[in-house]
Coordinates of C-alpha atoms in Angstrom, one line a residue:
X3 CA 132.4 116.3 105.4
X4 CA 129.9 114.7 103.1
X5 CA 132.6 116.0 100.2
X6 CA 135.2 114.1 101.8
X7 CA 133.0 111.0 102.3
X8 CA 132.1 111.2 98.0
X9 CA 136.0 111.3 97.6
X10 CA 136.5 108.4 100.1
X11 CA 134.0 106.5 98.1
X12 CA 134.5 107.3 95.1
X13 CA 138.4 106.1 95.3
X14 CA 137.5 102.6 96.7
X15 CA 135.0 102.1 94.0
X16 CA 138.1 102.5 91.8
X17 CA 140.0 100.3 93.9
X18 CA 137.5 98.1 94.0
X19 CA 137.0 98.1 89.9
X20 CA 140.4 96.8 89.5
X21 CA 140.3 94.2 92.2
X22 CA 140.2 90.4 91.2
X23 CA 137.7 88.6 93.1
X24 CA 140.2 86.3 94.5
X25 CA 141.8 89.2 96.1
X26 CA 138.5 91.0 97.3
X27 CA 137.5 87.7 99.1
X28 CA 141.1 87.3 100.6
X29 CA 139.7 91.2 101.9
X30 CA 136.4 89.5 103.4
X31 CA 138.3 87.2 105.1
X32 CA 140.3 90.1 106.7
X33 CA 137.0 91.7 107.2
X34 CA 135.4 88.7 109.0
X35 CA 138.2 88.6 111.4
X36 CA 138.1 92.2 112.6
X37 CA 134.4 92.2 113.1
X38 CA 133.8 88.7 114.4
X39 CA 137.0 88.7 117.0
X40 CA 138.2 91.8 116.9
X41 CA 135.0 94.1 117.2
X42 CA 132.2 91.7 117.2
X43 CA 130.1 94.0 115.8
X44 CA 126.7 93.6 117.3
X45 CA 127.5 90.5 118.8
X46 CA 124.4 90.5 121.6
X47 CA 122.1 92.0 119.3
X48 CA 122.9 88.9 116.7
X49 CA 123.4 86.2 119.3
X50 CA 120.0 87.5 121.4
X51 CA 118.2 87.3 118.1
X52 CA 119.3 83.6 117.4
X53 CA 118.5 82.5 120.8
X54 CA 115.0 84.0 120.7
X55 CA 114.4 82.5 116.9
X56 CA 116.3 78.8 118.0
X57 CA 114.9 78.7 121.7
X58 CA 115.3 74.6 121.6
X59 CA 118.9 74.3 119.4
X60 CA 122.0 73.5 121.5
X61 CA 124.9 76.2 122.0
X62 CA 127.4 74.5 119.7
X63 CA 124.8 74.4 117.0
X64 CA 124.1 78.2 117.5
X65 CA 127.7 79.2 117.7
X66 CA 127.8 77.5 114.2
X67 CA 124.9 80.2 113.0
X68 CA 127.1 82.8 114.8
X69 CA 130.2 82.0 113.1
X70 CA 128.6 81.9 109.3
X71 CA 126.4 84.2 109.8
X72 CA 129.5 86.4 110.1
X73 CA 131.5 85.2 107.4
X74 CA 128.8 85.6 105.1
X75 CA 128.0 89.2 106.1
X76 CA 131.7 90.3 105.4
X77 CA 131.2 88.8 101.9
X78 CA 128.1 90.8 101.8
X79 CA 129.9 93.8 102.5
X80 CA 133.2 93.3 100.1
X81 CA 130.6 92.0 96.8
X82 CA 128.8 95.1 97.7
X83 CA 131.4 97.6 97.2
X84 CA 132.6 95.5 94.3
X85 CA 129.4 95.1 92.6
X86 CA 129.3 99.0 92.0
X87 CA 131.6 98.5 89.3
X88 CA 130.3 95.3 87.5
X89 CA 129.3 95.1 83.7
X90 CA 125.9 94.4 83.1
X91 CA 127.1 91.6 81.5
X92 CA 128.7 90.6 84.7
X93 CA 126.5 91.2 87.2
X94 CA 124.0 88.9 85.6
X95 CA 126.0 86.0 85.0
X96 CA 126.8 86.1 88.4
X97 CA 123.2 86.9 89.8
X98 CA 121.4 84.6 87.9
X99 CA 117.3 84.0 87.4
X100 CA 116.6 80.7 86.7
X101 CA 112.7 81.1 86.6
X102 CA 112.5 84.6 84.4
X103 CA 108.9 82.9 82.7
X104 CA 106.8 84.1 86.1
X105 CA 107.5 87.3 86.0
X106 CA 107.6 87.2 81.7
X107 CA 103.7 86.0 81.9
X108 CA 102.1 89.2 83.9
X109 CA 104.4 91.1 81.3
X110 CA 103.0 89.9 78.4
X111 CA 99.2 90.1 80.4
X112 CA 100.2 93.8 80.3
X113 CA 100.2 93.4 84.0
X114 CA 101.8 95.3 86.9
X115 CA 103.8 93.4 89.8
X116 CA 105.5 93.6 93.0
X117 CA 108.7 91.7 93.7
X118 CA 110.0 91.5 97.6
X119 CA 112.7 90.3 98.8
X120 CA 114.5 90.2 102.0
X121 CA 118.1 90.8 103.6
X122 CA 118.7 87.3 102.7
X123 CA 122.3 86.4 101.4
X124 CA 123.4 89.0 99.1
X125 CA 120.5 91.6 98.3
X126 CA 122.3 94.4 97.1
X127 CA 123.0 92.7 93.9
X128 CA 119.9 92.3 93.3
X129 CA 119.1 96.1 92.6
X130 CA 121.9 95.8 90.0
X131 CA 120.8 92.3 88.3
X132 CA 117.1 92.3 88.6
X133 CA 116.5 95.0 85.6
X134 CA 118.7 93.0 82.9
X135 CA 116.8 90.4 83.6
X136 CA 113.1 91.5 83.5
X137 CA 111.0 92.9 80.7
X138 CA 108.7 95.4 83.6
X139 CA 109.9 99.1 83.6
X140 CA 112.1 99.2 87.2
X141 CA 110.7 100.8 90.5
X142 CA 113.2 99.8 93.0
X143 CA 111.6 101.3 96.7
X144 CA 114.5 102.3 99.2
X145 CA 115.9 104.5 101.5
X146 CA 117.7 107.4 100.9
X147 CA 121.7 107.4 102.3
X148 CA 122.5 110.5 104.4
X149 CA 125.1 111.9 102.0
X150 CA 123.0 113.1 99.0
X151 CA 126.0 113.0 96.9
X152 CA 126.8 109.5 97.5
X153 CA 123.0 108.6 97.1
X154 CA 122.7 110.4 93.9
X155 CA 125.9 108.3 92.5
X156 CA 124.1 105.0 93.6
X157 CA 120.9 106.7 91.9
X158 CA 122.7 107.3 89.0
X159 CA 124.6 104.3 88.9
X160 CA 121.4 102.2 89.2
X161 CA 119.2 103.6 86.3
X162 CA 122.3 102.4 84.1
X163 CA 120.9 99.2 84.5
X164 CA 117.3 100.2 84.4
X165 CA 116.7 100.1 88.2
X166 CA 114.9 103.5 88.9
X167 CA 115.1 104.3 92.5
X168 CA 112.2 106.1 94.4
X169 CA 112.3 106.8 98.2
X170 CA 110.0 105.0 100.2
X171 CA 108.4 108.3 101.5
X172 CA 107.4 108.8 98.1
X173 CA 106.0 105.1 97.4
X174 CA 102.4 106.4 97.6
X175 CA 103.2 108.7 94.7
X176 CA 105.0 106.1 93.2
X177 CA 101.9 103.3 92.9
X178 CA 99.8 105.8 91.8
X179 CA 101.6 107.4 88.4
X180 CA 100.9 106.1 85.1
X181 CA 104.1 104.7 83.3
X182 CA 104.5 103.8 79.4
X183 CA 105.0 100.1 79.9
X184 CA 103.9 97.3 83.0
X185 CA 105.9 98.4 85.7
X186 CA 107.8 96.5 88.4
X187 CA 107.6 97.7 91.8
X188 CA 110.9 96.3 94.2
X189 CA 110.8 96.4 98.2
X190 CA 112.9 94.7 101.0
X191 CA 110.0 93.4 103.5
X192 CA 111.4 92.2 106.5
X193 CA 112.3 95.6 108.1
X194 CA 110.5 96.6 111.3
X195 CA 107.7 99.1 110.7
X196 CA 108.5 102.6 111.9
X197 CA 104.4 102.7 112.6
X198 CA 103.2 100.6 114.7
X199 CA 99.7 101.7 114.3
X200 CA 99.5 100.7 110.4
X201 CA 102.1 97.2 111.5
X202 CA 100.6 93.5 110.7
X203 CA 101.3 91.3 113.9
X204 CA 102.2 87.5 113.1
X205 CA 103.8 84.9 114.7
X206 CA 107.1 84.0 112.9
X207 CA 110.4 82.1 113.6
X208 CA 107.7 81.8 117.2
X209 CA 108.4 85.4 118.1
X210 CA 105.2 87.9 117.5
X211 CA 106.5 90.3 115.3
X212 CA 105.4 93.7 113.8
X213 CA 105.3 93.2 109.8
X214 CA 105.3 95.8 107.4
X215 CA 101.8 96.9 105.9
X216 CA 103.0 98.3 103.2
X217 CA 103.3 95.3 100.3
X218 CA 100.1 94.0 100.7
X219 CA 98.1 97.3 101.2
X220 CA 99.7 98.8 97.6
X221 CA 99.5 94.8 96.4
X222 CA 95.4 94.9 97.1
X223 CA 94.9 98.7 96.5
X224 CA 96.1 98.1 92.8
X225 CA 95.6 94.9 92.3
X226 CA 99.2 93.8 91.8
X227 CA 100.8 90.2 92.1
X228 CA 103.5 89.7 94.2
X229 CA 106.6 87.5 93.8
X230 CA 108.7 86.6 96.2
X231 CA 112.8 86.6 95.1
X232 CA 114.9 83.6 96.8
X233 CA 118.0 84.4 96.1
X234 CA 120.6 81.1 97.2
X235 CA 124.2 81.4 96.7
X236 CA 125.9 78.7 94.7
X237 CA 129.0 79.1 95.6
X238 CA 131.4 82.5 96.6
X239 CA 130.2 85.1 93.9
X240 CA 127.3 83.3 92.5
X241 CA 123.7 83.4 93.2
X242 CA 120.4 81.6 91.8
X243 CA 117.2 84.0 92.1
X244 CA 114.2 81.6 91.9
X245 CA 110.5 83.9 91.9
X246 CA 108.6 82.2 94.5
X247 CA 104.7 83.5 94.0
X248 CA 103.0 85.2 96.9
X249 CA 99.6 86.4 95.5
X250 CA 98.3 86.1 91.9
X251 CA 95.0 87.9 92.6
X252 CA 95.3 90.0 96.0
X253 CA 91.7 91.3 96.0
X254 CA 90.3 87.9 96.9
X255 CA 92.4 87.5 100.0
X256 CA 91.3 88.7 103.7
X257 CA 93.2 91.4 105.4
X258 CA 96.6 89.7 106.8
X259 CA 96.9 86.7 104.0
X260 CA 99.3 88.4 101.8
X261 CA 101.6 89.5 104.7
X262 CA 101.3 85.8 106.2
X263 CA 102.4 84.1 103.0
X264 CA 104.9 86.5 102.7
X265 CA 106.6 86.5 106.1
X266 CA 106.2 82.4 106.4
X267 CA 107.7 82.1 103.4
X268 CA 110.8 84.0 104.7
X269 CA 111.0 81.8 107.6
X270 CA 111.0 78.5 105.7
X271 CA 114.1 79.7 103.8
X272 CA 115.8 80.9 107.1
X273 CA 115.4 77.9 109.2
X274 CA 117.1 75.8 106.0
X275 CA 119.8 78.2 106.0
X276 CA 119.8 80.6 109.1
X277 CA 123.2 81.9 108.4
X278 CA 122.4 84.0 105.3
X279 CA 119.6 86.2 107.0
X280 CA 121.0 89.8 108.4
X281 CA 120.4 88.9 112.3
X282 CA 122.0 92.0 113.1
X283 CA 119.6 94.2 112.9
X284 CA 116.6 94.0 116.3
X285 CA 113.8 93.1 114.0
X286 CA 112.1 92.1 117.3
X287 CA 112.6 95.7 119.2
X288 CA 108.9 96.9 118.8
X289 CA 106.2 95.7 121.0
X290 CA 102.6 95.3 120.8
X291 CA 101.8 97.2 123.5
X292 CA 104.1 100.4 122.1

């Protein structure tokens, strides 16, 4: 099965390569209408996660969050397939950092750093766009797909463009080698902690919510800055990145500051723009008391 799955893949990566944009788009469209009509895929999962973040909006307005947030997840989905088989070349000028000097200045310090990022408009291109564009050697922090020979393709693919990807089982080991130059270290924070007992607890969009330990723990342990990636798309195709700094020297702050800046810095960008975050997933499913 997972043989038939590489083949599968592997055959509309092709597709894909060959495809004009203007017809992959006409495909998200396509997309949009069988999972927002059609299937509505995770419907009540996305519209219960709206209501609790938007208690005090009115229904039309949060039909209208609904509605994009769904047409701008089936354009996550179609650049995502597509973007396996973009040029470096490419895949930077369409994925664009505008402010590459903050990152440039801890490089040139000889300094370590940790970007994060969230599932925020399109985040997969990041993994393929952030190495081009930064001096740092490339630790990009993820989860491993089921189907090792799909996930060793991606690995491959990655390390092309001078992402090196390193499961997050084995991000302790990953913090603590030595490497040859100042090294970048690359996470997605806004998942829900699969240990409660290690989770940061904040308030944020008003719903308590178990946060990740992991960023600033490593970020303090090592002494590493942190920068936060905004990533805004211009138009269909097109993305700004814009490093938004989280912590310059994490062993002054108390236990909880790094996390705090972190996750309200997230929610300022959402509530500008709540369509582009991935409400599909129950961030809000664990509970204190678990």
């Amino acid at each position: 099965m997972n043989q038939l799955s590489f083949w599968a893949f592997l055959f509309f990566k092709n597709l894909f390569r060959i495809t004009p944009f203007w017809v992959v788009y006409g495909l998200s469209d396509f997309v949009f209408v069988l999972i927002f009509y059609v299937f509505g895929y995770r419907k009540k999962v996305v519209i219960s996660n709206i209501n609790k973040a938007f208690p005090n909006l009115n229904k039309e307005d949060k039909d209208k969050i609904v509605f994009r947030f769904y047409k701008n997840f089936a354009d996550i989905l179609v650049e995502g397939i597509k973007g396996i088989s973009l040029s470096e070349k490419e895949i930077v000028r369409r994925y664009k950092f505008i402010n590459p000097e903050l990152a440039e200045k801890h490089y040139n310090d000889g300094k370590n750093i940790m970007i994060v990022g969230s599932h925020y408009t399109n985040w997969e291109w990041g993994v393929l766009a952030g190495a081009p564009q930064i001096d740092h050697y490339c630790i990009g922090l993820y989860k491993p797909l089921s189907n090792k020979l799909i996930d060793n393709h991606f690995k491959k693919n990655r390390a092309q463009l001078g992402m090196n990807l390193v499961a997050i089982k084995n991000t302790k080991k990953a913090f603590s080698k030595s490497y040859e130059k100042p090294t970048c270290f690359i996470l997605l924070a806004d998942q829900s902690p699969s240990n409660l007992k290690r989770a940061i607890w904040l308030d944020f969009l008003g719903i308590e919510t178990a946060c990740l330990h992991g960023p600033e723990y490593y970020s303090k342990q090592n002494n590493i800055p942190i920068l936060y990636v905004d990533v805004q798309r211009v138009k269909r195709g097109f993305y700004e990145v814009r490093y938004i700094p989280i912590v310059d020297k994490p062993e002054t702050t108390n236990e909880g500051d790094i996390t705090k800046i972190y996750m309200k810095t997230l929610e300022s960008i959402i509530i500008k723009k709540p369509e582009h975050w991935l409400w599909s997933h129950r961030r809000w499913k664990r509970k204190r008391k678990e």
